[in-house]
mmCIF file of C-alpha atoms in Angstrom:
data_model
loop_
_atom_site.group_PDB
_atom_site.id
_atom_site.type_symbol
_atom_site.label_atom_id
_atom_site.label_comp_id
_atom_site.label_asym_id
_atom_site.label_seq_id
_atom_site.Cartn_x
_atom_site.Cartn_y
_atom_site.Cartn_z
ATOM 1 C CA UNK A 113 -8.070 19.642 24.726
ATOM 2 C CA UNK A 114 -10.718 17.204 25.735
ATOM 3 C CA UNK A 115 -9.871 14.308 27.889
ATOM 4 C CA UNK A 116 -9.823 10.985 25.344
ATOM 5 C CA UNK A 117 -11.492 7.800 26.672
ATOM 6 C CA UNK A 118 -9.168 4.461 26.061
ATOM 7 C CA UNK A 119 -11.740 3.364 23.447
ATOM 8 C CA UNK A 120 -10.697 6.492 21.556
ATOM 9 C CA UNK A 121 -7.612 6.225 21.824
ATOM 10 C CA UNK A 122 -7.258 2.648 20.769
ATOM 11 C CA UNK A 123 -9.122 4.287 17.774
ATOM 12 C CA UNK A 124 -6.673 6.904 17.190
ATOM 13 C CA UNK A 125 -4.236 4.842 17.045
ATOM 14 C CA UNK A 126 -5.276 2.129 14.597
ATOM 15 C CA UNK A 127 -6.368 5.348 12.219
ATOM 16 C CA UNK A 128 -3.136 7.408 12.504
ATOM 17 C CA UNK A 129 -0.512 5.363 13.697
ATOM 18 C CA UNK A 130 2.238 3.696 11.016
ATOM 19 C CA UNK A 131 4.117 0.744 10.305
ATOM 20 C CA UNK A 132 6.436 -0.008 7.372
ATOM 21 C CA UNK A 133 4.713 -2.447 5.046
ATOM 22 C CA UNK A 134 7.704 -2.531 2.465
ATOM 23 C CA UNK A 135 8.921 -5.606 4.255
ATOM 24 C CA UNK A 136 12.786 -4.107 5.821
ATOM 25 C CA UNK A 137 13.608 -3.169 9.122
ATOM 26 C CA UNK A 138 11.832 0.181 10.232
ATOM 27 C CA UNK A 139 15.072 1.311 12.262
ATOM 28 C CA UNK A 140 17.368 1.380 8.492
ATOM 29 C CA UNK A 141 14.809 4.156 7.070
ATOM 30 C CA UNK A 142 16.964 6.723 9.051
ATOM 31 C CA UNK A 143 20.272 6.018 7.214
ATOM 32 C CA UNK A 144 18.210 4.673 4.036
ATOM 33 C CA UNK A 145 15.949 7.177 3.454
ATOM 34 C CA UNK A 146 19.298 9.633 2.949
ATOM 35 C CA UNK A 147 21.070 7.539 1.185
ATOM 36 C CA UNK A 148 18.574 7.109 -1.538
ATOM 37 C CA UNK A 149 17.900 10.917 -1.875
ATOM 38 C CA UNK A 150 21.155 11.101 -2.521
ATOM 39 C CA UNK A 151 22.255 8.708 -4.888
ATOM 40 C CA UNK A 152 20.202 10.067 -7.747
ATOM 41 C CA UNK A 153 21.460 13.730 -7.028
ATOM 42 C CA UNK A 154 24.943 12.981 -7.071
ATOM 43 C CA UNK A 155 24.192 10.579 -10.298
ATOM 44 C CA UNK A 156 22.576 13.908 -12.207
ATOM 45 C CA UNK A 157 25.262 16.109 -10.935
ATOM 46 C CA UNK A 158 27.610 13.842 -12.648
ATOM 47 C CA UNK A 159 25.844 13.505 -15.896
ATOM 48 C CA UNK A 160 25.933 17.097 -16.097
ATOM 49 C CA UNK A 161 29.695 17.433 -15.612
ATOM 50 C CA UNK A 162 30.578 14.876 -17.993
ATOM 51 C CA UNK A 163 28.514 16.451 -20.714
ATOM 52 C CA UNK A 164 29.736 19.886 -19.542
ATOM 53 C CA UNK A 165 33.328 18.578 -19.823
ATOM 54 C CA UNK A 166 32.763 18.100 -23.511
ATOM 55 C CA UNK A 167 31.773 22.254 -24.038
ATOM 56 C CA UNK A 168 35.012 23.353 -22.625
ATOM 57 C CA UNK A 169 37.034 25.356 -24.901
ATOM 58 C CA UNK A 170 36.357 28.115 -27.430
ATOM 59 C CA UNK A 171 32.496 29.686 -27.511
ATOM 60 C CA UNK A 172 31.348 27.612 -30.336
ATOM 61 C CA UNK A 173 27.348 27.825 -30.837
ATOM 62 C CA UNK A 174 27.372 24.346 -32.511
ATOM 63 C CA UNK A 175 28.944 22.879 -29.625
ATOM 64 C CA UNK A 176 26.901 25.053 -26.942
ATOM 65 C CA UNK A 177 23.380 23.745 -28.321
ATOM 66 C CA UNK A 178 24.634 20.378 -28.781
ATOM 67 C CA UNK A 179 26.140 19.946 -25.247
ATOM 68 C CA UNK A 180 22.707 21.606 -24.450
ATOM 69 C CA UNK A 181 20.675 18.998 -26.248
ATOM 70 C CA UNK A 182 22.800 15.961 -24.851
ATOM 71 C CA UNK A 183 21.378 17.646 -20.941
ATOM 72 C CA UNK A 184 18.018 17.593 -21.803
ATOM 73 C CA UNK A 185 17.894 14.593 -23.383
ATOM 74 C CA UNK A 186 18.267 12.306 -20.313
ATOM 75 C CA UNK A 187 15.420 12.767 -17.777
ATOM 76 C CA UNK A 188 17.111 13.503 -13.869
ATOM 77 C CA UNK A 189 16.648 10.443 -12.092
ATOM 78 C CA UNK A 190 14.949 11.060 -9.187
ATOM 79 C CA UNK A 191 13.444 8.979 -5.973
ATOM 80 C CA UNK A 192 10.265 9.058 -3.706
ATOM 81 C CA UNK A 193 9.695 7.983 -0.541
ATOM 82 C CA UNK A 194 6.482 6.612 0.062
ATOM 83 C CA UNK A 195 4.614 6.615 3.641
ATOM 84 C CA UNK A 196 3.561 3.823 6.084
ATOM 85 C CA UNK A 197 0.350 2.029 6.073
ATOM 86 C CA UNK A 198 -2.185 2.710 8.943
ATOM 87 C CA UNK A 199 -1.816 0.455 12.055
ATOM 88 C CA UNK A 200 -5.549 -1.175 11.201
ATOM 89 C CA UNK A 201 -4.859 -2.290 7.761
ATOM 90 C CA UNK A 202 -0.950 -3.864 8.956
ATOM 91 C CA UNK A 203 -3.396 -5.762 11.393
ATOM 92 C CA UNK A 204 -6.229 -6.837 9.186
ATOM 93 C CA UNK A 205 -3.913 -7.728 6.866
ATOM 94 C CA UNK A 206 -1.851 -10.189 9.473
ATOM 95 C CA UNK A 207 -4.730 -11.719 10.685
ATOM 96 C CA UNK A 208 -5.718 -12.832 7.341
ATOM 97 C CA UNK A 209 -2.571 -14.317 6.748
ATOM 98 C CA UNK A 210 -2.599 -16.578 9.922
ATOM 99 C CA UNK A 211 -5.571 -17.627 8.442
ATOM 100 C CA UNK A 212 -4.540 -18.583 5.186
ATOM 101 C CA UNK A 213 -1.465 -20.066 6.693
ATOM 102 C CA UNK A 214 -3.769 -22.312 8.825
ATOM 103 C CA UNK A 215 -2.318 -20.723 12.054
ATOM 104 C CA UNK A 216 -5.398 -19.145 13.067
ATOM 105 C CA UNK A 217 -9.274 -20.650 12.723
ATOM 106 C CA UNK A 218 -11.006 -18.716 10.052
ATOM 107 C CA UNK A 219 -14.553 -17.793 11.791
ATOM 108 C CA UNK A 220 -12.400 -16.222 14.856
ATOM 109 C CA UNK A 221 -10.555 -14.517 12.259
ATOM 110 C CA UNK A 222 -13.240 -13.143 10.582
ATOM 111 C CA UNK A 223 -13.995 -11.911 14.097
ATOM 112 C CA UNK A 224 -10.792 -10.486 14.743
ATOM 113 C CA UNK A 225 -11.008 -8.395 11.100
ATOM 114 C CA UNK A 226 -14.309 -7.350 11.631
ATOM 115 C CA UNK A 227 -13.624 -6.109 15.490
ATOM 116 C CA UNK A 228 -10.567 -3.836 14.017
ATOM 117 C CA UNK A 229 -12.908 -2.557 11.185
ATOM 118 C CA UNK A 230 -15.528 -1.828 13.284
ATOM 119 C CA UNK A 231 -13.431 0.514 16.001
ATOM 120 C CA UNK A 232 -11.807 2.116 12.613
ATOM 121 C CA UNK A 233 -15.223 3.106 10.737
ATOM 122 C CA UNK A 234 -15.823 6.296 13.417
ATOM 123 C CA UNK A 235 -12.281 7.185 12.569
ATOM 124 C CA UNK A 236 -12.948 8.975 10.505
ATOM 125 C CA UNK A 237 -14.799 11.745 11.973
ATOM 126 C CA UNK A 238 -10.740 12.531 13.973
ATOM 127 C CA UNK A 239 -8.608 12.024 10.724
ATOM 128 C CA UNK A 240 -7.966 15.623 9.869
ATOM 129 C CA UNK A 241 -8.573 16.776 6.325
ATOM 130 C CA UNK A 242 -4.581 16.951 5.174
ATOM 131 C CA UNK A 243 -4.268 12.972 5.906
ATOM 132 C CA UNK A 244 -6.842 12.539 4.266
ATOM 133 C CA UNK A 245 -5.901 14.280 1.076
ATOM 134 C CA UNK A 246 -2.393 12.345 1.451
#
């Protein structure tokens, strides 16, 4: 492995690094993140008893494709976790905020945006090919 420059790393990092952009506190993902694969499990597994409940008894084909029908008819629910937006957009996307807030003068903002897109255009040529296929 070659030995990195700090300029490359800095650029490294604003291409691959992560921060949560939904807005909650990055630490609650660990519990969160189970908890909502979860829920919609145990909410199917449910649904499927209940309806299953209904079957028990005496083989009855009427009753089979009918309980069968009543399964499929609900789609699963289901949940997806969606991943982190690259360091360099969190921070071009702050600094324009300060600056529509009034907290920051707009031509060193501009500045500011167009430093962090400049050191991420030659990103590129690091990202490997699965991150950038998603």
């Amino acid at each position: 492995m070659k030995r990195r420059t700090p300029q490359e790393k800095k650029l490294l990092s604003y291409a691959k690094d992560r921060r949560n952009d939904y807005g909650e506190n990055d630490k609650s993902s660990r519990k969160n993140i189970r908890r909502n694969k979860k829920a919609p499990h145990r909410a199917n597994r449910h649904h499927a008893a209940q309806v299953l409940e209904a079957a028990k008894g005496a083989v009855d084909d009427f009753a089979e494709s009918a309980v069968e029908e009543r399964l499929l008819r609900k789609r699963p629910k289901s949940w997806q976790k969606y991943r982190d937006a690259p360091l360099g957009e969190i921070l071009q996307y702050k600094i324009a905020r300060r600056v529509d807030l009034g907290i920051e003068d707009p031509e060193e903002g501009r500045v500011r945006i167009e430093r962090v897109r400049r050191r991420l255009r030659p990103a590129v040529d690091y990202v490997s090919p699965q991150e950038l296929l998603g």
